[in-house]
Coordinates of C-alpha atoms and ligand atoms in Angstrom, one line a residue:
M16 CA 102.6 8.8 11.7
P17 CA 105.2 6.7 11.4
R18 CA 106.4 7.3 8.6
L19 CA 107.0 10.9 8.6
Y20 CA 109.3 10.3 12.0
H21 CA 111.5 8.7 10.2
R22 CA 111.7 10.7 7.0
G23 CA 112.4 13.2 9.3
V24 CA 114.6 12.1 11.9
L25 CA 116.8 11.1 8.9
F26 CA 116.7 14.5 7.3
L27 CA 117.5 16.3 10.1
Q28 CA 120.4 14.0 11.1
S29 CA 121.4 14.8 7.7
I30 CA 121.6 18.4 8.0
L31 CA 123.7 18.1 11.1
L32 CA 125.8 16.2 9.1
F33 CA 126.3 18.4 6.8
S34 CA 126.7 21.5 9.2
S35 CA 128.8 19.7 10.9
T36 CA 131.1 19.0 8.9
Y37 CA 130.8 21.6 6.3
C38 CA 131.7 24.3 9.6
Q39 CA 134.5 22.1 10.8
N40 CA 136.5 23.1 7.4
L41 CA 135.0 26.6 7.5
M42 CA 137.0 29.2 8.4
A43 CA 135.6 32.0 9.8
N44 CA 135.2 36.2 8.7
T45 CA 132.8 38.7 9.0
D46 CA 132.0 37.1 5.0
N47 CA 130.2 33.8 5.9
C48 CA 129.8 34.1 9.3
C49 CA 127.0 36.3 12.0
I50 CA 129.3 34.9 14.8
L51 CA 132.7 36.4 15.8
D52 CA 134.0 35.5 18.7
E53 CA 137.5 34.2 19.3
R54 CA 135.9 32.4 22.3
F55 CA 133.8 29.9 19.3
G56 CA 137.5 29.1 18.4
E57 CA 138.4 30.3 14.6
Y58 CA 136.1 28.0 13.1
C59 CA 132.1 28.9 12.7
P60 CA 130.7 27.1 15.3
T61 CA 128.2 24.6 14.8
T62 CA 125.1 23.6 16.6
C63 CA 127.1 21.9 19.0
G64 CA 130.3 24.6 19.2
V65 CA 127.5 26.7 20.8
S66 CA 126.2 24.5 22.5
D67 CA 129.3 23.7 24.2
F68 CA 129.7 27.3 24.4
L69 CA 127.2 27.9 26.1
N70 CA 128.1 24.8 28.5
T71 CA 131.3 26.3 28.6
Y72 CA 130.6 30.0 29.9
Y73 CA 126.6 29.3 30.8
T74 CA 128.2 28.9 34.4
D75 CA 130.3 31.7 34.5
V76 CA 126.9 34.5 33.0
D77 CA 124.5 32.7 35.8
T78 CA 127.1 33.9 38.3
D79 CA 126.8 37.2 36.1
L80 CA 123.3 36.8 35.8
Q81 CA 123.4 36.7 40.3
Y82 CA 126.0 39.1 40.6
F83 CA 124.3 42.0 37.9
E84 CA 120.2 40.7 40.4
G85 CA 122.3 41.6 42.7
L86 CA 123.1 44.8 42.2
L87 CA 119.9 45.5 41.7
N88 CA 118.3 44.1 44.7
Q89 CA 120.9 46.7 46.1
I90 CA 119.8 49.4 44.0
K91 CA 116.2 48.8 44.4
N92 CA 116.6 48.7 48.2
E93 CA 119.0 52.4 47.6
T94 CA 116.6 53.7 45.5
T95 CA 113.3 53.1 47.7
T96 CA 115.6 54.5 50.5
T97 CA 116.3 58.0 48.3
T98 CA 112.4 57.6 47.3
V99 CA 111.8 58.2 50.7
I100 CA 114.0 61.0 51.4
V101 CA 113.1 62.7 48.9
T102 CA 109.4 62.0 49.5
D103 CA 110.1 63.3 53.2
M104 CA 111.5 66.5 52.0
Q105 CA 108.6 66.8 49.6
L106 CA 106.9 67.1 52.4
L107 CA 109.1 68.9 54.4
G108 CA 108.9 71.5 51.6
T109 CA 104.9 71.7 52.1
K110 CA 104.9 72.4 55.4
P111 CA 105.4 76.5 56.3
Q112 CA 108.5 78.0 56.7
T113 CA 109.8 78.8 60.2
S114 CA 112.1 81.4 59.3
P115 CA 113.3 83.9 61.9
Q116 CA 110.4 86.3 60.9
G117 CA 107.9 83.8 61.4
I118 CA 109.5 82.9 64.7
K119 CA 110.1 86.6 65.5
D120 CA 106.1 88.0 64.5
P121 CA 104.5 85.6 66.7
T122 CA 107.4 86.3 69.6
Q123 CA 106.3 90.2 69.2
K124 CA 102.5 90.0 69.3
S125 CA 102.9 87.5 72.7
R126 CA 104.8 90.3 73.7
T127 CA 102.2 93.1 72.6
M128 CA 99.8 91.4 74.1
L129 CA 101.6 90.6 77.2
D130 CA 102.4 94.5 77.2
E131 CA 98.6 94.7 76.9
I132 CA 97.3 92.7 79.9
T133 CA 99.9 94.4 81.8
R134 CA 98.7 97.9 80.4
Y135 CA 94.6 96.7 81.8
E136 CA 96.0 95.4 84.9
R137 CA 96.9 98.8 86.1
T138 CA 94.5 100.6 84.4
V139 CA 91.7 97.7 86.4
T140 CA 94.2 98.9 89.6
D141 CA 94.0 102.7 89.0
N142 CA 89.8 102.5 88.6
E143 CA 89.5 100.6 91.8
R144 CA 91.4 103.4 93.7
I145 CA 89.5 105.8 92.1
I146 CA 87.1 104.1 93.1
Q147 CA 88.1 103.2 96.5
E148 CA 88.8 107.5 96.4
L149 CA 85.2 108.5 94.9
Q150 CA 83.5 106.1 97.7
D151 CA 85.4 107.0 100.5
M152 CA 84.7 111.2 98.8
L153 CA 81.1 109.9 99.1
N154 CA 80.8 109.0 102.5
T155 CA 82.4 112.2 103.6
N156 CA 80.2 114.1 101.8
T157 CA 77.7 112.1 103.3
Q158 CA 78.3 112.7 106.7
K159 CA 78.7 116.0 105.8
I160 CA 75.1 116.2 104.0
V161 CA 74.1 115.1 107.3
Q162 CA 76.1 117.7 109.6
L163 CA 74.7 120.3 106.9
K164 CA 70.5 118.6 107.3
Q165 CA 71.1 118.7 111.4
K166 CA 72.4 122.5 111.4
I167 CA 69.7 123.4 109.2
S168 CA 67.3 121.4 111.3
V169 CA 68.4 124.6 114.7
L170 CA 69.0 126.7 112.1
E171 CA 65.0 126.1 111.6
S172 CA 63.8 125.8 114.9
Q173 CA 66.2 129.7 115.4
C174 CA 64.2 131.2 112.4
Q175 CA 60.5 130.3 114.2
Q176 CA 61.7 132.8 117.0
P177 CA 61.2 136.2 116.3
C178 CA 63.8 137.6 114.8
K179 CA 65.4 140.8 116.6
D180 CA 66.5 143.7 113.8
T181 CA 67.8 145.9 116.5
V182 CA 70.9 145.6 118.9
Q183 CA 71.1 146.1 121.9
I184 CA 72.9 149.0 122.7
Q185 CA 73.4 150.0 126.5
E186 CA 72.4 153.9 127.2
Y187 CA 75.6 154.2 129.4
T188 CA 78.3 156.2 128.1
G189 CA 82.5 156.6 128.6
K190 CA 85.6 157.8 127.8
D191 CA 85.8 154.0 128.0
C192 CA 84.4 151.1 129.3
Q193 CA 85.4 151.3 132.9
E194 CA 83.9 154.5 133.2
I195 CA 80.5 153.2 132.2
A196 CA 81.1 150.5 134.9
N197 CA 82.3 153.9 137.1
K198 CA 78.8 154.4 136.5
G199 CA 76.7 152.1 138.0
A200 CA 76.6 149.7 134.7
R201 CA 77.0 145.6 135.1
T202 CA 76.1 144.0 132.6
S203 CA 78.9 143.3 129.9
G204 CA 77.9 144.2 126.3
L205 CA 77.5 147.4 123.1
Y206 CA 78.4 150.9 124.5
Y207 CA 79.0 153.8 123.1
I208 CA 82.3 155.6 124.3
K209 CA 84.5 158.8 123.3
P210 CA 87.5 158.7 124.4
L211 CA 88.8 162.2 125.6
K212 CA 90.1 163.4 122.1
A213 CA 87.7 161.2 119.9
K214 CA 86.2 163.4 117.7
Q215 CA 83.1 161.5 118.2
Q216 CA 81.7 158.4 119.7
F217 CA 82.2 155.2 118.8
L218 CA 80.6 151.1 119.7
V219 CA 82.6 149.2 122.0
Y220 CA 82.0 145.7 123.4
C221 CA 82.5 146.2 127.4
E222 CA 83.3 143.3 129.0
I223 CA 82.1 144.1 132.7
E224 CA 82.7 142.2 135.9
P225 CA 80.6 141.7 138.6
S226 CA 83.6 143.7 140.2
G227 CA 83.0 146.0 138.6
S228 CA 85.9 145.9 137.1
A229 CA 85.5 146.7 133.3
W230 CA 87.5 145.8 129.8
T231 CA 87.3 147.4 126.2
V232 CA 88.0 144.6 124.0
F233 CA 89.1 145.3 121.5
Q234 CA 89.8 141.8 119.1
R235 CA 88.0 138.5 119.2
R236 CA 88.9 135.2 117.3
L237 CA 86.8 132.8 118.1
D238 CA 85.9 130.5 115.1
G239 CA 88.1 132.0 111.8
S240 CA 83.8 133.4 110.3
V241 CA 86.2 137.0 110.1
D242 CA 89.5 137.1 107.2
F243 CA 91.9 139.0 109.3
N244 CA 94.1 140.0 106.2
K245 CA 93.4 143.6 106.1
N246 CA 95.1 146.4 104.4
W247 CA 96.2 149.9 106.5
V248 CA 93.1 151.7 106.2
Q249 CA 90.7 149.3 107.3
Y250 CA 92.9 147.7 110.9
K251 CA 93.3 152.0 111.0
E252 CA 89.1 151.6 111.4
G253 CA 88.5 148.3 112.8
F254 CA 86.3 145.3 110.8
G255 CA 84.7 142.3 111.7
Y256 CA 81.1 143.0 113.5
L257 CA 80.2 143.2 117.3
S258 CA 77.5 141.7 118.9
P259 CA 76.2 142.2 122.7
T260 CA 76.7 138.5 123.3
D261 CA 80.5 139.2 122.2
T262 CA 80.0 135.9 120.1
T263 CA 81.5 137.4 116.8
E264 CA 85.2 138.2 115.4
F265 CA 86.5 141.9 115.0
W266 CA 89.1 144.4 115.2
L267 CA 88.2 147.7 116.7
G268 CA 90.7 149.5 115.1
N269 CA 93.8 151.1 115.5
E270 CA 92.6 154.9 115.5
K271 CA 90.0 154.3 118.3
I272 CA 93.1 151.4 120.7
H273 CA 94.9 154.4 120.3
L274 CA 92.5 156.9 121.4
V275 CA 91.3 154.9 124.4
S276 CA 95.2 153.7 125.1
T277 CA 96.3 157.2 125.3
Q278 CA 93.8 159.3 127.2
S279 CA 94.7 159.3 130.6
T280 CA 97.5 159.9 132.7
I281 CA 96.4 155.8 134.3
P282 CA 98.2 153.2 131.8
Y283 CA 96.4 150.8 130.9
V284 CA 96.9 147.3 130.7
L285 CA 96.5 144.5 128.0
R286 CA 95.4 141.3 128.6
I287 CA 95.7 138.8 126.2
E288 CA 93.9 136.1 126.6
L289 CA 94.3 132.5 124.8
E290 CA 92.0 129.1 124.3
D291 CA 93.4 125.7 122.8
W292 CA 91.8 123.5 121.0
S293 CA 91.6 121.5 124.2
G294 CA 89.7 123.8 125.9
H295 CA 92.9 125.0 127.8
K296 CA 92.7 128.6 128.5
S297 CA 95.8 131.0 129.7
T298 CA 96.6 134.2 129.7
A299 CA 99.6 136.9 129.4
D300 CA 99.2 140.8 130.6
Y301 CA 101.5 143.4 129.5
S302 CA 101.7 146.8 132.3
T303 CA 101.3 150.5 130.9
F304 CA 100.0 149.4 127.0
R305 CA 99.6 152.2 124.4
L306 CA 99.9 152.3 120.6
G307 CA 100.7 155.4 119.1
S308 CA 99.2 157.4 116.6
E309 CA 99.2 157.2 112.9
K310 CA 101.9 159.1 112.9
D311 CA 103.9 157.1 114.5
N312 CA 102.2 154.2 112.3
Y313 CA 100.2 152.7 115.5
R314 CA 103.8 151.5 117.6
L315 CA 103.2 149.4 120.0
T316 CA 104.4 149.9 123.9
Y317 CA 104.5 148.4 127.8
A318 CA 106.3 148.5 130.9
Y319 CA 106.5 145.3 131.4
F320 CA 105.0 142.2 131.4
L321 CA 102.7 141.4 134.0
G322 CA 102.2 137.3 134.3
G323 CA 100.1 135.1 133.3
D324 CA 100.3 131.4 132.2
A325 CA 100.7 132.2 128.5
G326 CA 104.1 133.7 128.9
D327 CA 106.0 136.5 127.2
A328 CA 106.0 135.7 123.8
F329 CA 105.8 139.9 123.0
D330 CA 109.4 140.0 124.4
G331 CA 111.0 137.2 121.5
F332 CA 111.0 134.1 121.2
D333 CA 114.5 131.7 120.8
F334 CA 113.0 129.5 118.0
G335 CA 116.9 127.6 117.4
D336 CA 117.2 128.8 114.4
D337 CA 119.2 132.0 115.0
P338 CA 121.1 133.5 118.5
S339 CA 119.3 136.7 116.6
D340 CA 116.1 134.8 117.0
K341 CA 114.1 136.3 120.3
F342 CA 115.4 140.5 120.0
Y343 CA 114.4 139.7 115.9
T344 CA 110.9 138.8 117.5
S345 CA 109.8 140.7 119.5
H346 CA 107.1 143.6 119.6
N347 CA 107.9 145.9 122.3
G348 CA 108.4 149.3 120.4
M349 CA 107.1 147.8 117.0
Q350 CA 105.1 149.7 114.4
F351 CA 102.3 148.7 112.9
S352 CA 102.9 146.6 109.5
T353 CA 100.1 145.9 107.4
Y354 CA 100.2 144.3 103.5
D355 CA 100.0 147.5 101.6
K356 CA 101.7 149.4 104.7
D357 CA 105.0 147.5 105.3
N358 CA 107.3 149.2 109.1
D359 CA 108.8 145.9 109.8
R360 CA 112.7 145.4 110.8
Y361 CA 112.4 142.8 107.4
D362 CA 113.8 143.2 104.1
G363 CA 110.4 141.1 103.4
N364 CA 107.0 142.4 104.0
C365 CA 105.8 140.5 106.8
A366 CA 102.5 141.6 107.0
E367 CA 101.8 140.3 103.6
Q368 CA 104.2 136.9 104.2
D369 CA 101.5 136.2 107.3
G370 CA 98.5 137.7 105.6
S371 CA 97.9 139.7 108.7
G372 CA 97.8 143.3 110.2
W373 CA 100.3 143.2 113.3
W374 CA 103.6 144.9 114.7
M375 CA 105.8 142.7 113.1
N376 CA 109.1 142.9 113.8
R377 CA 111.0 139.9 111.4
C378 CA 108.3 138.4 112.5
H379 CA 107.0 137.4 115.2
A380 CA 107.1 135.9 118.4
G381 CA 103.1 136.1 119.0
H382 CA 100.3 136.3 116.2
L383 CA 97.4 137.5 117.5
N384 CA 95.5 138.3 114.1
G385 CA 96.9 135.3 112.0
K386 CA 95.6 133.1 109.8
Y387 CA 92.5 131.1 111.8
Y388 CA 93.4 127.4 111.6
T389 CA 91.1 124.5 112.7
D390 CA 91.8 121.8 115.1
G391 CA 95.1 124.4 116.1
T392 CA 98.4 122.3 114.3
Y393 CA 99.5 123.3 111.1
S394 CA 102.8 123.4 109.5
E395 CA 104.6 125.0 107.1
A396 CA 102.7 122.8 103.9
D397 CA 99.6 124.7 105.3
S398 CA 100.9 128.3 104.8
P399 CA 101.3 129.9 101.3
T400 CA 104.5 131.4 101.9
G401 CA 105.7 127.9 104.0
Y402 CA 105.7 130.8 107.1
D403 CA 104.3 130.0 110.6
N404 CA 101.1 132.7 109.6
G405 CA 98.8 131.2 112.5
I406 CA 96.9 132.3 115.4
M407 CA 100.3 132.4 117.7
W408 CA 101.6 132.3 121.1
S409 CA 105.0 130.7 121.0
T410 CA 105.9 130.9 124.7
W411 CA 102.5 128.7 125.2
R412 CA 102.4 126.1 122.0
S413 CA 104.7 125.6 119.1
R414 CA 104.7 128.2 116.0
W415 CA 102.8 125.7 114.1
Y416 CA 99.7 125.3 116.2
S417 CA 97.2 128.1 115.8
M418 CA 94.5 129.1 118.8
K419 CA 91.0 128.5 119.1
K420 CA 90.0 131.2 120.3
V421 CA 91.7 134.9 121.7
S422 CA 90.9 138.4 122.9
M423 CA 92.6 141.0 122.8
K424 CA 91.2 143.7 126.0
I425 CA 92.4 146.5 128.2
I426 CA 91.6 148.1 132.0
P427 CA 93.0 150.9 133.6
L428 CA 95.7 150.2 135.9
N429 CA 93.6 150.9 139.4
R430 CA 91.0 148.1 138.5
Y431 CA 93.4 145.3 137.0
G432 CA 93.7 143.1 140.1
D433 CA 89.9 143.8 141.3
G434 CA 88.6 141.1 139.7
G435 CA 90.3 138.1 141.3
Q436 CA 92.8 138.2 138.2
Q437 CA 96.5 137.3 138.4
F438 CA 97.4 141.1 139.2
S439 CA 99.7 140.6 142.1
K440 CA 100.2 142.8 145.3
D441 CA 104.3 142.4 144.4
A442 CA 103.6 144.2 140.6
K443 CA 100.3 146.6 142.5
V444 CA 103.7 148.1 144.5
N445 CA 105.6 148.3 142.1
F446 CA 103.4 150.9 140.4
Q447 CA 102.7 152.6 142.7
R448 CA 106.3 153.1 143.3
R449 CA 106.7 154.1 139.6
G450 CA 104.5 156.9 139.8
D451 CA 101.9 154.9 137.5
Y452 CA 99.1 156.0 140.2
Ligands
CA1 CA1 110.3 145.1 105.4

């Protein structure tokens, strides 16, 4: 519609012209102008003025806007970085605490577990050792059971034989075994003898040699079956068992030994027989053996050592402990002692310490009533008091060696050596010179 365009253009031009004319002449103040900025000048800006103003400052504003845009981008980047940091911190904040206490507990638990494991390992080792010991014990017991079964079978076979309920005692009698042999007895075994001063006869084992020489045996050790730790009365009366085959252990009794050994002017020879655990044998013979009366506490005396491979332990022995060893371990002239009757030369009680009755000095070099130690060798640890308490004869074997078999027996001097014994002609001559016959 052309008319309208034309009329409108004219109208707009009129307004702009009017306004321009009007504003150019109107001083700007707070009452008549809405924009007060000195950069518009001192007059109210016209449309063109605004346009000019905008054109004038547009470049600066654009620069400022770009600057602000740059700052915004920088802030945005830093914000993003900060957000990431904050997120990380939040994540860290939600993780489990790793405080020292938090570390300590697992460490402690770990140590405890290690301790437990170590303890279990020790327990396992200990148990294995115990099992091994029990296994060894089981093996030993099994062997013992086998041995016992063998012994039982042997005993059963013996039991099938008719039992002998009586002991065969030979009919000959005399004042000692030699007199019995002099009457014709030639069988070793049990006989009744009655020494001159004895009030009644008593049983002894007589060892009679084919030559007719006869020993009266008063002590026998052979298997440890009899305890020789006895009191005074028991040693006086005798203990153990006499057997016709001489296969039992016994002590005849001090009173009986006294009665036999002192009954005649003919002296007796004492023979000590030893056997070690290897089967080696030896003897020690003493002339003019006598046992005193009970009043003299059955004192041991002899004239001298006749000889024998076992050596003269009754004369004492130098053990190397002290220069006085030999003097204080000799036996000739010593009284008999038991744990309940101390007649020794020691401040203490030798018989009590060594568990025997013997002619104790301080204390001994020969000790044939000592404790029976199987296999011979023993030690301080085996002895209840730590002293050498075995069946010892120190001139033949160490004091820490205990004999397997021992016997003590006497024979009148005039029959000594007749059976091919270790009696030398010189010794016999000596006796004759001393008037012992
Ligand atoms: Ca004493």
